[in-house]
XYZ file of C-alpha atoms in Angstrom:
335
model
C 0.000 0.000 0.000
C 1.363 3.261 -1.064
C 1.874 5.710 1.963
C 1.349 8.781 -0.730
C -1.920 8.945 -0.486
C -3.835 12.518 -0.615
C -4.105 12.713 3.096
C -0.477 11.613 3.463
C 1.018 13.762 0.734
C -0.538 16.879 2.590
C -0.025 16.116 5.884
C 3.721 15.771 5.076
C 3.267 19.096 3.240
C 2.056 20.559 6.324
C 5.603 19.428 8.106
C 7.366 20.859 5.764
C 5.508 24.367 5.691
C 5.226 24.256 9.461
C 9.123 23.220 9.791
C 10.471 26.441 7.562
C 8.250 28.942 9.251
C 8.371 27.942 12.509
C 11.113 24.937 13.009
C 15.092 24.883 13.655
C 17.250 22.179 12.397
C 19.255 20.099 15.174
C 21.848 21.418 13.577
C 22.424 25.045 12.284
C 23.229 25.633 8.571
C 27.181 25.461 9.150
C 27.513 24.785 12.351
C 29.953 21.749 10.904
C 32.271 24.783 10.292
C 33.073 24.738 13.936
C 35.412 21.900 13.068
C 38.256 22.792 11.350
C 39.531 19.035 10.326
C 37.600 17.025 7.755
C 38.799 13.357 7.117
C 39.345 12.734 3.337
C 38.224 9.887 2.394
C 36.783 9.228 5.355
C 40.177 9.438 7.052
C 43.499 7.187 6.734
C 42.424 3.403 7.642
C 45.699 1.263 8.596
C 48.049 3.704 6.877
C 45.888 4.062 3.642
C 44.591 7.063 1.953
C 41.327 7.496 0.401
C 39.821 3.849 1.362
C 36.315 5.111 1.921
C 35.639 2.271 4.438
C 33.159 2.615 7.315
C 35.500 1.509 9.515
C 38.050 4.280 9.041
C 34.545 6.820 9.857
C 34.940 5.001 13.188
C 38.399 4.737 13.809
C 38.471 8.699 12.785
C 35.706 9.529 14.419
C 37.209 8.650 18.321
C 40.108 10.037 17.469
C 37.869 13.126 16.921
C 37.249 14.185 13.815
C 33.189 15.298 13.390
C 33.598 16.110 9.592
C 33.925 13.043 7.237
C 34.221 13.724 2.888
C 33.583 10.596 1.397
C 34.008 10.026 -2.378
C 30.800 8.618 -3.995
C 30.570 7.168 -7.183
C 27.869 5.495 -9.359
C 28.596 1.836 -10.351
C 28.291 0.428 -13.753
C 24.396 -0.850 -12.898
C 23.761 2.717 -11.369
C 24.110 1.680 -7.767
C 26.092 4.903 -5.380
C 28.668 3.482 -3.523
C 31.695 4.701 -1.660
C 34.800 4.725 -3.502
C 37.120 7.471 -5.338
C 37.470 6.036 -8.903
C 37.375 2.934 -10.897
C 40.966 2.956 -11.740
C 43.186 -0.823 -11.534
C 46.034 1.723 -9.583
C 42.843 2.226 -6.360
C 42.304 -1.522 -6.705
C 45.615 -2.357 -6.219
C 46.583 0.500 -3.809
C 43.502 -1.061 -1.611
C 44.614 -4.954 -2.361
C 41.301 -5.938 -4.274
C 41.976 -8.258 -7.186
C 40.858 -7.222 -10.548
C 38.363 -10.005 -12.022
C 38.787 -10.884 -15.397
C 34.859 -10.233 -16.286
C 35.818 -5.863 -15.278
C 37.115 -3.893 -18.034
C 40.467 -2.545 -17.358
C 39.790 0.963 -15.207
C 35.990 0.423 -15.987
C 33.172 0.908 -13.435
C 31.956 -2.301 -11.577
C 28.592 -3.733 -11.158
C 27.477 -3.379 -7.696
C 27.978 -7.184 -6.886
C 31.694 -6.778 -8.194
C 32.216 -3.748 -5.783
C 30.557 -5.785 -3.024
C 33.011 -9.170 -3.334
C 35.844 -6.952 -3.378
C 37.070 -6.804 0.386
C 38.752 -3.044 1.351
C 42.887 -3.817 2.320
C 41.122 -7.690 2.123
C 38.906 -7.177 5.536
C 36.676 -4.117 5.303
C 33.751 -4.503 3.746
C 33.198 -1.878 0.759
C 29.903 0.733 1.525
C 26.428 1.630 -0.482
C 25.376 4.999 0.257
C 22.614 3.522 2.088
C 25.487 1.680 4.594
C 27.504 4.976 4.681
C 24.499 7.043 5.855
C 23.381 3.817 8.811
C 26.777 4.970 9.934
C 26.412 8.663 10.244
C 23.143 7.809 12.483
C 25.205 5.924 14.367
C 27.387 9.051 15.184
C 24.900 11.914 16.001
C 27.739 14.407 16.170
C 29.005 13.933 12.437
C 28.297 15.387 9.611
C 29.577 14.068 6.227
C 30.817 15.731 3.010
C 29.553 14.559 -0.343
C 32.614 14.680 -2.950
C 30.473 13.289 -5.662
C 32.849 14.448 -8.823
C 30.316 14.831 -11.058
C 29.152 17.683 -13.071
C 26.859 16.401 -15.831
C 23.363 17.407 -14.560
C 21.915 14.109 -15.525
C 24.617 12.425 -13.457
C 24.177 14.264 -10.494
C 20.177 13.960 -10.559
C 20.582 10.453 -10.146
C 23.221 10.578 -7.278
C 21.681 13.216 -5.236
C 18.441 11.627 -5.606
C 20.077 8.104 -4.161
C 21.594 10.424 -1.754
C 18.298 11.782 -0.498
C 16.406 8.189 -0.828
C 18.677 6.774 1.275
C 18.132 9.264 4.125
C 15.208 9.398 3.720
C 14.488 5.898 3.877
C 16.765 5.651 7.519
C 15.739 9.083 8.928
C 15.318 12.250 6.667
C 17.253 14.513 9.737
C 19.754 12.843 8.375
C 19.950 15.354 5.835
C 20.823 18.245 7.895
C 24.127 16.503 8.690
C 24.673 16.304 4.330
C 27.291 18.787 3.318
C 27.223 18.843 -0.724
C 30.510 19.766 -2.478
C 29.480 21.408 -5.727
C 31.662 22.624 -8.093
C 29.629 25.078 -10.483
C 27.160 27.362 -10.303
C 24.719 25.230 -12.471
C 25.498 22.610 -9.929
C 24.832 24.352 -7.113
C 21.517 25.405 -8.751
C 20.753 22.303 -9.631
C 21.318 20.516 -6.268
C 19.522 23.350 -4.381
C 16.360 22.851 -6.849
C 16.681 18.397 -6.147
C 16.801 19.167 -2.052
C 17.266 22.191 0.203
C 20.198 21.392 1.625
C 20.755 23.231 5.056
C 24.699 23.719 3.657
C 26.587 23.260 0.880
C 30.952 23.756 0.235
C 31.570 25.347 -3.194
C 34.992 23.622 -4.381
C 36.742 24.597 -6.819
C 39.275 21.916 -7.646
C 37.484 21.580 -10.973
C 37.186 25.002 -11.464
C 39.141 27.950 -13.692
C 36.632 30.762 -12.300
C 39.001 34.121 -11.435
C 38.958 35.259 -8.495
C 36.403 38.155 -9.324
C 34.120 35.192 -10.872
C 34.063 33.037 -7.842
C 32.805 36.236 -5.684
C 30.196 36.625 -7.839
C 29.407 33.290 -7.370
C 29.470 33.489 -3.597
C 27.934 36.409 -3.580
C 24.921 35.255 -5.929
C 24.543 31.889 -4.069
C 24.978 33.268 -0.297
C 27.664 30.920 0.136
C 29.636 30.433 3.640
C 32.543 27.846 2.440
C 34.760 27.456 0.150
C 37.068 24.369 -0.428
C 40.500 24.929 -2.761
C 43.502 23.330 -3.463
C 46.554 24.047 -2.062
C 48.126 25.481 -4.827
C 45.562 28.048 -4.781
C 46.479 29.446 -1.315
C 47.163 33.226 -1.082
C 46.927 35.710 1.960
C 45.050 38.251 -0.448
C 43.013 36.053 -1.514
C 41.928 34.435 1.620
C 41.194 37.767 3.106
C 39.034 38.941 0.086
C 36.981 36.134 0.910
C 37.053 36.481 4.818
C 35.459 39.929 4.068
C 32.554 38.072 1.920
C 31.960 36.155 5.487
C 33.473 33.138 3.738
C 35.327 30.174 5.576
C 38.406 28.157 3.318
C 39.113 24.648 3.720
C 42.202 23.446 2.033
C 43.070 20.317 0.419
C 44.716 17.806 0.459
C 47.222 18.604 3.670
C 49.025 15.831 5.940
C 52.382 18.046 6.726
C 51.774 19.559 9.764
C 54.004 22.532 8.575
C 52.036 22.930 5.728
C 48.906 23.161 7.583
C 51.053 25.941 10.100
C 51.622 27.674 6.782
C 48.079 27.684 5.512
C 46.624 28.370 8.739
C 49.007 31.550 9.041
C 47.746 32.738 5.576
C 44.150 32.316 7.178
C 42.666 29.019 6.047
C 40.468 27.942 8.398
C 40.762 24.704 8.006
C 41.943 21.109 5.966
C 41.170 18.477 4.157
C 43.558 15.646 5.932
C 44.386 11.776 5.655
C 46.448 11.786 8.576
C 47.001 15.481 10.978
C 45.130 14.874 14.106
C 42.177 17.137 14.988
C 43.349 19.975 17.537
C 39.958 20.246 18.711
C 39.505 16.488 19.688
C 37.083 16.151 22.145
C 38.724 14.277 25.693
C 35.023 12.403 25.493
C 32.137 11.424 23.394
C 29.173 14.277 24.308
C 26.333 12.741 25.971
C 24.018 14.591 23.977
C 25.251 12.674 20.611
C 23.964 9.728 22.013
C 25.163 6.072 21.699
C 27.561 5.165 19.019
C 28.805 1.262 18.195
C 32.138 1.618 18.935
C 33.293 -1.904 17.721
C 34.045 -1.029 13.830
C 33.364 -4.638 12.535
C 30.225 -4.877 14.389
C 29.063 -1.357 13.656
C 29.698 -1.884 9.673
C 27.874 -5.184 10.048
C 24.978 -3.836 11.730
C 25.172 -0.932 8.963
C 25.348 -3.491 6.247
C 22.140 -5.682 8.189
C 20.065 -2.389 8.599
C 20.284 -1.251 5.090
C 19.383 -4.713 3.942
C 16.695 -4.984 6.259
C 15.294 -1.569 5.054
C 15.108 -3.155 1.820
C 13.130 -5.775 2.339
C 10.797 -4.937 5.303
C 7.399 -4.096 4.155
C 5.564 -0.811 4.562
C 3.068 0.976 7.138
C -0.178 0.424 6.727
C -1.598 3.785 5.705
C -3.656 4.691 9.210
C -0.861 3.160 10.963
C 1.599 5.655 9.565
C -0.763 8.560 9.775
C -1.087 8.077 13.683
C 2.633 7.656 14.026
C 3.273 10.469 11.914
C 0.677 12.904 14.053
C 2.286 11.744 17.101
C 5.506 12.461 15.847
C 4.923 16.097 14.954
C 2.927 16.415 18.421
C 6.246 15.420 20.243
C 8.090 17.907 18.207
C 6.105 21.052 18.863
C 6.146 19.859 22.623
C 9.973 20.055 22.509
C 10.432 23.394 20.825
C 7.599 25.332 22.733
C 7.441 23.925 25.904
């Protein structure tokens, strides 16, 4: 039974309405920015770069980082998984053996990706697996480095983004930080889903200076990512004075990241450097978190399944539960 009914569709409407006029997220627009470390690639996982496993969002994550970019891809059957390119050099860098059925540096199907064991023990993520993990760890927030630019590419990996989150808990989508890379992106993205904050990058851009503020300025933009190489004092300042923060990539030197940080980056894009701001203790407010990585990627990998294959609310059912919901929510914001 289809839980879109007319009733449905407007009371969820009404949530919406009610939640723009009147709600706050649990999370403020860029409050992420309060961290000044995010963990590329979801952060170095037993001295390897850019593995994109859930259990280096876990290791990372006690050893304090909040902020997690994770490189998402589309497989060959159009399935969005975690994983920075198709190339044999990642396979090999991450000891997964190249089956004789996948086309040299060619996408895999999503079984192929699946089979293929990260640094041969960590089990490769779906978007829907990568997202069970950020509920598991209330005080993250994760980065979407999505590469893409073709608008028919990124409708169909924002939209798995969104399903997924949907499908575990739609808050999840304040925690979603987009990186977009052009203004038709970011117009695009912001028409597929509202997203509470976005990071314009511009490692695949050749916008001047002068271009990128109009940009900012057009799109009310807050943060910027950039390469290295496009570092300057003059530069950074300009774009302190548009109220804009600059995150850096890709820096593991911890005199590099002294240099960048005098030149008034606020913060990096690391594999390695050790967040500053680490808390001494997990916050009780961000609730429990798994902290056994193989059982919380297993119990990400058995919830996302489950969700799958476990059949719908009844329609009244989901109504009631639904009005209850919202009735707890007003309760906690106005009394």
């Amino acid at each position: 039974m289809s839980l879109r009914s007319p009733a449905i569709s407007a009371l969820l409407s009404a949530i919406l309405i009610f939640g723009f006029l009147f709600g706050t997220t649990a999370h403020a627009a860029s409050a992420w920015t309060e961290h000044t470390y995010i963990a590329h690639g979801l952060g170095e996982l037993d001295g390897t770069a850019a593995a994109n496993a859930g259990d280096a969002l876990i290791r990372n994550y006690d050893k304090g980082f909040r902020v997690f970019e994770a490189d998402l891809i589309l497989t060959s059957d159009d399935r969005l998984v975690a994983r920075h390119d198709w190339s044999d050099y990642l396979s090999r860098l991450l000891k997964q053996p190249v089956a004789s059925e996948q086309t040299r540096d060619q996408a895999m199907t999503i079984n192929q990706f699946k089979e293929r064991l990260i640094l041969e023990k960590y089990k490769p993520l779906e978007i829907k697996e990568l997202l069970y993990l950020l509920q598991l760890h209330p005080g993250a927030y994760l980065i979407t480095d999505t590469k893409e630019t073709d608008p028919k590419l990124v409708k169909k990996q924002f939209q798995q983004i969104i399903d997924a989150a949907n499908a575990l808990d739609p808050a999840l989508l304040d925690r979603i930080v987009p990186e977009l890379y052009t203004p038709e992106m970011i117009r695009q993205v912001r028409q597929i889903y509202p997203f509470p904050s976005i990071i314009y990058s511009l490692y695949l851009s050749s916008l001047s200076h002068r271009e990128v503020i109009r940009v900012v300025k057009s799109f009310g933009i807050d943060t910027i990512a950039m390469p290295v190489e496009r570092v300057d004092a003059a530069w950074i300042r300009r774009l302190e004075q548009e109220g804009v923060k600059v995150y850096a990539h890709t820096v593991n030197d911890p005199k590099d990241e002294e240099r960048l940080r005098r030149l008034g980056v606020h913060g990096i894009y690391t594999d390695s450097l050790q967040p500053l701001e680490a808390p001494a203790a997990k916050s009780a407010s961000e609730g429990p978190v798994i902290a056994s990585p193989v059982t919380a990627v297993a119990a990400a990998t058995a919830e996302a399944q489950a969700s799958t294959t476990a059949e719908v609310h009844e329609e009244a059912g989901f109504a009631e539960w639904l009005v209850a919901l919202i009735k707890a929510w007003i309760a906690s914001k106005f009394t």
